[in-house]
Short mmCIF file of C-alpha atoms in Angstrom, two decimals:
data_model
loop_
_atom_site.label_atom_id
_atom_site.label_comp_id
_atom_site.label_asym_id
_atom_site.label_seq_id
_atom_site.Cartn_x
_atom_site.Cartn_y
_atom_site.Cartn_z
CA MET A 1 120.66 56.82 147.85
CA LEU A 2 117.18 57.96 146.82
CA VAL A 3 114.80 55.32 145.48
CA LEU A 4 111.12 55.17 144.65
CA ASP A 5 109.60 53.22 147.51
CA PRO A 6 105.86 52.51 147.24
CA THR A 7 105.84 51.52 150.93
CA PHE A 8 107.40 54.85 152.04
CA GLY A 9 109.59 52.89 154.44
CA ASP A 10 106.53 51.75 156.40
CA PRO A 11 107.34 48.37 158.05
CA GLU A 12 103.74 47.15 157.95
CA ALA A 13 103.41 48.11 154.29
CA ARG A 14 106.67 46.32 153.43
CA GLU A 15 105.53 43.19 155.23
CA LEU A 16 102.18 43.36 153.44
CA ALA A 17 103.81 43.75 150.01
CA ALA A 18 106.07 40.76 150.67
CA ALA A 19 103.19 38.60 151.89
CA THR A 20 100.88 39.29 148.97
CA ALA A 21 103.73 38.80 146.49
CA LYS A 22 103.67 35.19 147.73
CA GLY A 23 99.87 34.96 147.60
CA ASP A 24 99.47 35.12 151.39
CA THR A 25 96.31 37.08 152.29
CA ASP A 26 96.37 36.60 156.09
CA LEU A 27 98.06 39.92 156.85
CA LEU A 28 95.88 41.74 154.32
CA ARG A 29 92.75 40.40 156.02
CA ARG A 30 94.02 41.52 159.41
CA VAL A 31 95.09 44.96 158.19
CA ALA A 32 91.79 45.54 156.41
CA ALA A 33 89.84 44.58 159.53
CA GLU A 34 91.94 46.42 162.11
CA THR A 35 93.06 49.65 160.39
CA GLY A 36 90.66 52.35 161.52
CA ASP A 37 92.11 55.26 159.55
CA ALA A 38 90.47 55.13 156.11
CA ASP A 39 93.36 56.81 154.29
CA ARG A 40 95.95 54.51 155.84
CA ARG A 41 93.78 51.51 155.00
CA SER A 42 93.53 52.81 151.42
CA PHE A 43 97.32 53.14 151.22
CA LEU A 44 97.90 49.65 152.60
CA LEU A 45 95.39 48.10 150.22
CA GLY A 46 97.16 49.83 147.34
CA VAL A 47 100.49 48.35 148.43
CA ALA A 48 98.94 44.89 148.80
CA VAL A 49 97.64 44.77 145.23
CA ASP A 50 100.56 46.55 143.56
CA HIS A 51 101.68 43.61 141.42
CA GLN A 52 102.27 43.40 137.67
CA GLY A 53 100.00 41.23 135.55
CA ARG A 54 97.17 39.29 137.17
CA PRO A 55 98.42 37.21 140.14
CA ASP A 56 96.69 33.85 140.42
CA TRP A 57 95.66 34.41 144.02
CA LEU A 58 93.84 37.62 143.09
CA ALA A 59 92.16 36.05 140.10
CA ARG A 60 90.86 33.14 142.21
CA TRP A 61 90.02 34.82 145.50
CA PRO A 62 86.50 36.17 144.76
CA GLU A 63 85.51 32.85 143.20
CA GLU A 64 86.78 30.94 146.23
CA GLU A 65 85.12 33.33 148.70
CA PRO A 66 82.23 35.00 146.84
CA GLY A 67 80.80 36.50 150.03
CA GLU A 68 84.09 38.14 151.11
CA ALA A 69 83.99 41.88 150.41
CA LEU A 70 87.76 42.22 150.70
CA ALA A 71 88.30 39.64 147.96
CA HIS A 72 86.22 41.66 145.51
CA LEU A 73 87.74 44.95 146.67
CA ALA A 74 91.31 43.68 146.27
CA ARG A 75 90.71 42.20 142.82
CA GLY A 76 88.78 45.28 141.72
CA ALA A 77 91.48 47.68 142.92
CA HIS A 78 94.16 45.62 141.21
CA GLY A 79 92.00 45.35 138.10
CA ILE A 80 92.14 49.10 137.58
CA ALA A 81 95.93 49.11 137.37
CA TRP A 82 95.78 45.95 135.24
CA ALA A 83 93.41 47.73 132.84
CA TRP A 84 95.81 50.66 132.54
CA GLU A 85 98.64 48.21 131.83
CA ALA A 86 96.69 47.24 128.71
CA ARG A 87 95.87 50.82 127.74
CA GLY A 88 99.20 52.48 128.46
CA THR A 89 99.60 56.01 129.76
CA ALA A 90 99.45 57.93 126.47
CA ARG A 91 96.64 60.32 125.59
CA ALA A 92 93.61 58.83 123.81
CA GLU A 93 94.72 59.95 120.35
CA MET A 94 97.97 58.00 120.79
CA THR A 95 96.30 54.78 121.99
CA GLY A 96 95.42 51.91 119.63
CA SER A 97 91.96 50.36 119.25
CA GLU A 98 93.10 46.96 120.54
CA GLN A 99 94.57 48.61 123.62
CA PHE A 100 91.26 50.37 124.25
CA ARG A 101 89.29 47.16 123.78
CA GLU A 102 91.31 45.24 126.36
CA PHE A 103 91.29 48.27 128.66
CA ARG A 104 87.49 48.36 128.69
CA VAL A 105 87.18 44.61 129.22
CA ARG A 106 89.51 44.64 132.22
CA LEU A 107 88.00 47.82 133.65
CA GLY A 108 84.52 46.36 133.33
CA VAL A 109 85.58 43.34 135.38
CA ALA A 110 87.09 45.67 138.00
CA GLU A 111 83.88 47.69 138.17
CA ARG A 112 81.77 44.59 138.77
CA ASP A 113 84.11 43.48 141.55
CA LEU A 114 84.00 46.90 143.19
CA LEU A 115 80.22 47.16 143.00
CA ARG A 116 80.00 43.75 144.65
CA ALA A 117 82.43 44.87 147.36
CA ALA A 118 80.29 47.95 147.99
CA GLU A 119 77.22 45.74 148.28
CA LEU A 120 78.89 43.35 150.71
CA ALA A 121 80.46 46.12 152.86
CA PRO A 122 78.01 49.05 152.63
CA ASP A 123 79.85 51.21 155.19
CA ASP A 124 83.24 50.99 153.47
CA PRO A 125 84.24 54.08 151.44
CA GLU A 126 87.06 52.29 149.62
CA PRO A 127 85.06 50.51 146.89
CA TRP A 128 83.39 53.80 146.01
CA ALA A 129 86.74 55.59 145.86
CA HIS A 130 87.96 53.09 143.26
CA LEU A 131 84.63 53.24 141.43
CA LEU A 132 85.45 56.87 140.63
CA THR A 133 88.33 55.61 138.49
CA THR A 134 86.25 53.00 136.70
CA ALA A 135 83.56 55.61 136.04
CA ARG A 136 86.16 57.85 134.45
CA GLY A 137 87.73 55.11 132.35
CA LEU A 138 84.39 53.71 131.21
CA GLN A 139 83.12 57.23 130.46
CA HIS A 140 80.01 57.08 132.63
CA GLY A 141 79.83 60.88 132.60
CA PRO A 142 80.01 63.68 135.19
CA GLU A 143 76.64 62.99 136.82
CA GLU A 144 77.57 59.40 137.73
CA LEU A 145 81.03 60.55 138.78
CA GLY A 146 79.44 63.04 141.16
CA ARG A 147 77.06 60.41 142.54
CA ARG A 148 79.94 58.07 143.32
CA PHE A 149 81.97 60.84 144.94
CA ALA A 150 78.98 61.60 147.17
CA GLU A 151 78.92 57.94 148.22
CA VAL A 152 82.57 58.16 149.30
CA ILE A 153 82.37 61.36 151.32
CA ALA A 154 79.16 60.19 153.00
CA ARG A 155 81.37 57.49 154.54
CA HIS A 156 84.66 59.41 154.95
CA THR A 157 84.50 63.15 154.29
CA TRP A 158 88.16 63.73 153.47
CA HIS A 159 89.11 60.51 151.68
CA TYR A 160 92.35 61.45 149.91
CA ARG A 161 92.26 58.95 147.05
CA ALA A 162 88.66 59.83 146.25
CA HIS A 163 89.42 63.54 146.01
CA ALA A 164 92.45 62.92 143.79
CA MET A 165 90.41 60.68 141.49
CA MET A 166 87.47 63.09 141.40
CA LEU A 167 89.80 65.91 140.35
CA GLN A 168 91.04 63.76 137.47
CA GLY A 169 87.46 63.05 136.48
CA VAL A 170 86.50 66.72 136.25
CA ALA A 171 89.73 67.67 134.44
CA PRO A 172 89.48 68.69 130.76
CA LYS A 173 91.23 65.54 129.54
CA TRP A 174 88.35 63.41 130.81
CA SER A 175 84.73 64.51 131.23
CA GLY A 176 85.27 67.96 132.72
CA SER A 177 86.68 71.40 132.05
CA THR A 178 89.25 73.78 133.46
CA GLY A 179 86.52 75.66 135.30
CA LEU A 180 85.02 72.53 136.86
CA MET A 181 88.46 71.29 137.88
CA PHE A 182 89.50 74.49 139.63
CA ASN A 183 86.10 75.00 141.24
CA PHE A 184 86.27 71.50 142.71
CA ALA A 185 89.91 71.83 143.80
CA ARG A 186 89.50 75.23 145.43
CA ALA A 187 86.22 74.44 147.16
CA ARG A 188 87.37 71.15 148.66
CA ALA A 189 90.82 72.51 149.57
CA ALA A 190 89.27 75.52 151.29
CA ALA A 191 86.95 73.31 153.33
CA ALA A 192 89.61 70.75 154.28
CA PRO A 193 91.39 70.84 157.66
CA PRO A 194 94.37 73.27 157.53
CA ALA A 195 97.16 70.67 157.49
CA SER A 196 95.30 68.16 155.34
CA PRO A 197 97.12 67.00 152.19
CA LEU A 198 93.90 67.85 150.38
CA VAL A 199 94.90 71.51 150.40
CA SER A 200 97.25 70.50 147.56
CA LEU A 201 94.31 69.77 145.24
CA VAL A 202 94.83 73.30 143.94
CA VAL A 203 98.43 72.46 143.01
CA GLU A 204 97.21 69.31 141.27
CA ALA A 205 94.83 71.44 139.19
CA HIS A 206 97.69 73.74 138.20
CA LEU A 207 99.75 70.68 137.24
CA GLU A 208 96.94 69.54 134.93
CA THR A 209 96.83 73.00 133.38
CA TRP A 210 100.60 72.97 132.85
CA LEU A 211 100.37 69.55 131.19
CA ASP A 212 97.76 70.90 128.76
CA GLU A 213 99.86 73.85 127.63
CA PRO A 214 99.98 74.01 123.81
CA ASP A 215 103.61 75.14 123.49
CA GLY A 216 105.27 71.75 123.17
CA GLU A 217 105.48 68.62 125.25
CA PRO A 218 105.82 69.36 128.97
CA ALA A 219 108.07 66.30 129.28
CA GLU A 220 110.78 68.22 127.44
CA THR A 221 111.05 70.68 130.33
CA GLU A 222 113.79 70.18 132.89
CA PRO A 223 113.19 72.07 136.14
CA ALA A 224 116.89 72.12 136.94
CA GLU A 225 117.46 74.44 134.01
CA THR A 226 114.47 76.65 133.36
CA GLU A 227 111.23 78.17 134.55
CA SER A 228 108.24 76.74 132.77
CA GLY A 229 105.03 78.24 131.41
CA HIS A 230 101.99 78.10 133.63
CA PHE A 231 103.92 77.65 136.86
CA ALA A 232 105.93 80.82 136.19
CA ASP A 233 102.77 82.93 136.40
CA ALA A 234 102.86 85.18 139.48
CA ALA A 235 99.24 84.44 140.41
CA VAL A 236 99.92 80.71 140.29
CA GLN A 237 102.94 81.11 142.56
CA ARG A 238 100.86 83.12 145.04
CA GLU A 239 98.30 80.33 145.18
CA LEU A 240 101.04 77.76 145.72
CA ARG A 241 102.47 79.82 148.58
CA ALA A 242 99.03 79.91 150.20
CA VAL A 243 98.85 76.12 149.99
CA ALA A 244 102.35 75.80 151.47
CA ALA A 245 101.35 78.07 154.37
CA ARG A 246 98.39 75.84 155.17
CA LEU A 247 100.55 72.72 155.03
CA ALA A 248 103.20 74.29 157.26
CA SER A 249 101.31 73.26 160.39
CA ALA A 250 101.88 69.63 159.36
CA THR A 251 105.63 69.83 160.04
CA ASP A 252 105.34 67.55 163.09
CA ALA A 253 102.73 65.27 161.54
CA PRO A 254 103.69 61.68 160.72
CA VAL A 255 104.84 61.16 157.15
CA THR A 256 102.04 59.74 155.04
CA PRO A 257 101.99 59.02 151.31
CA ALA A 258 99.39 61.75 150.82
CA LEU A 259 101.44 64.36 152.70
CA SER A 260 104.59 63.36 150.79
CA ARG A 261 102.74 63.71 147.50
CA ALA A 262 101.45 67.15 148.51
CA ARG A 263 104.99 68.31 149.28
CA ASN A 264 106.37 66.83 146.05
CA LEU A 265 103.68 68.69 144.10
CA LEU A 266 104.60 71.96 145.80
CA ALA A 267 108.34 71.43 145.26
CA PHE A 268 107.68 70.73 141.59
CA GLY A 269 105.48 73.80 141.16
CA PHE A 270 107.89 76.12 142.95
CA ALA A 271 110.88 74.71 141.04
CA LEU A 272 109.24 75.18 137.66
CA GLY A 273 107.97 78.59 138.71
CA GLY A 274 111.42 79.81 139.68
CA ASP A 275 110.84 80.23 143.44
CA GLN A 276 113.85 78.23 144.58
CA PHE A 277 113.63 79.34 148.22
CA ALA A 278 110.08 78.01 148.52
CA ALA A 279 111.09 74.85 146.65
CA ALA A 280 114.00 74.30 149.06
CA GLU A 281 111.61 74.40 152.03
CA GLN A 282 109.52 71.67 150.47
CA PHE A 283 112.54 69.54 149.56
CA ALA A 284 113.71 69.76 153.19
CA ALA A 285 110.31 68.54 154.37
CA ILE A 286 110.20 65.76 151.76
CA GLY A 287 113.45 64.16 152.88
CA PRO A 288 113.84 60.78 151.12
CA HIS A 289 110.15 60.41 150.27
CA VAL A 290 110.14 60.99 146.51
CA THR A 291 106.82 60.33 144.80
CA GLU A 292 106.56 59.13 141.22
CA SER A 293 104.14 61.91 140.33
CA PRO A 294 104.74 64.71 139.41
CA TRP A 295 108.39 64.01 138.51
CA TYR A 296 107.57 61.43 135.83
CA HIS A 297 106.03 64.21 133.75
CA LEU A 298 109.56 65.39 132.93
CA ALA A 299 111.96 63.85 130.43
CA GLY A 300 114.36 61.31 131.85
CA ASP A 301 114.63 59.41 135.11
CA ILE A 302 112.31 60.28 138.00
CA ILE A 303 115.01 60.28 140.68
CA GLU A 304 117.36 62.30 138.47
CA ASN A 305 114.61 64.86 137.84
CA PHE A 306 113.90 65.17 141.56
CA THR A 307 117.59 65.39 142.46
CA ALA A 308 118.36 68.03 139.82
CA ALA A 309 115.47 70.21 140.99
CA ARG A 310 116.47 69.80 144.63
CA GLU A 311 120.11 70.66 143.98
CA ARG A 312 119.14 73.80 142.09
CA ALA A 313 116.85 74.86 144.93
CA LEU A 314 119.45 74.21 147.62
CA ARG A 315 122.09 76.20 145.72
CA ALA A 316 119.80 79.21 145.89
CA VAL A 317 119.53 79.28 149.69
#
């Protein structure tokens, strides 16, 4: 049975989630110190702080250990999600003033924690990656967003989270434009290593364009039944096929959250564009690793959306 699993079946991630749910930071400290791969460390940190509300241990940790960079990083990373809990996921015009007020308060606290973490651990790219999100939410503007992105890639050139957050920042719905978004996505994808999940930045940009289509709410579209708007454009499908070709060399690579997300994005784009053969290839590579995005953009249950699209694709081959 398919389920959304934020740990992606990773034993270390599952152990970390269980430990931090009980307020135990020992494993988190060890993982943060010993994990050399910046993207894996980013994933594990995300799992560690993925808790609803504001856990007491996170609230207290930086006060108890003010010189511990990880304490500020963990509370700051959690604080971003906690701020969005207050805001909700609706567009700005559908969000109330009280929601915005609490959102800004919580995000401001997160930003201060992350800046302190960056000060205490100057070689760590992770605080700067999260500071891209606070810059976007606090509307610091494109210049500051670009400065923070430069801080990340100076420390880890292909930091996945940072690229995903930078793309959101230059998207039209925040401080950017369609042109800026596609220029960023195409330039960074072209420069990335061939099998890097970052080649899917282009697909992410097309997803944002599809979401902004004026002809009704995208969430009303069901990929199991119909082709949909922007993704049905032949030029878009050609660009998706080029991305898929670059990712093809990753077939023997270990499954990572970033790679799974890239394949889910491609499956979604091919399914909505009507290329069921290409979608089926991606579904085969995905296996059980369903990601919440992009499937939550459709009406109904995430797993049901994924399963319906996969079944339609498999019937075509």
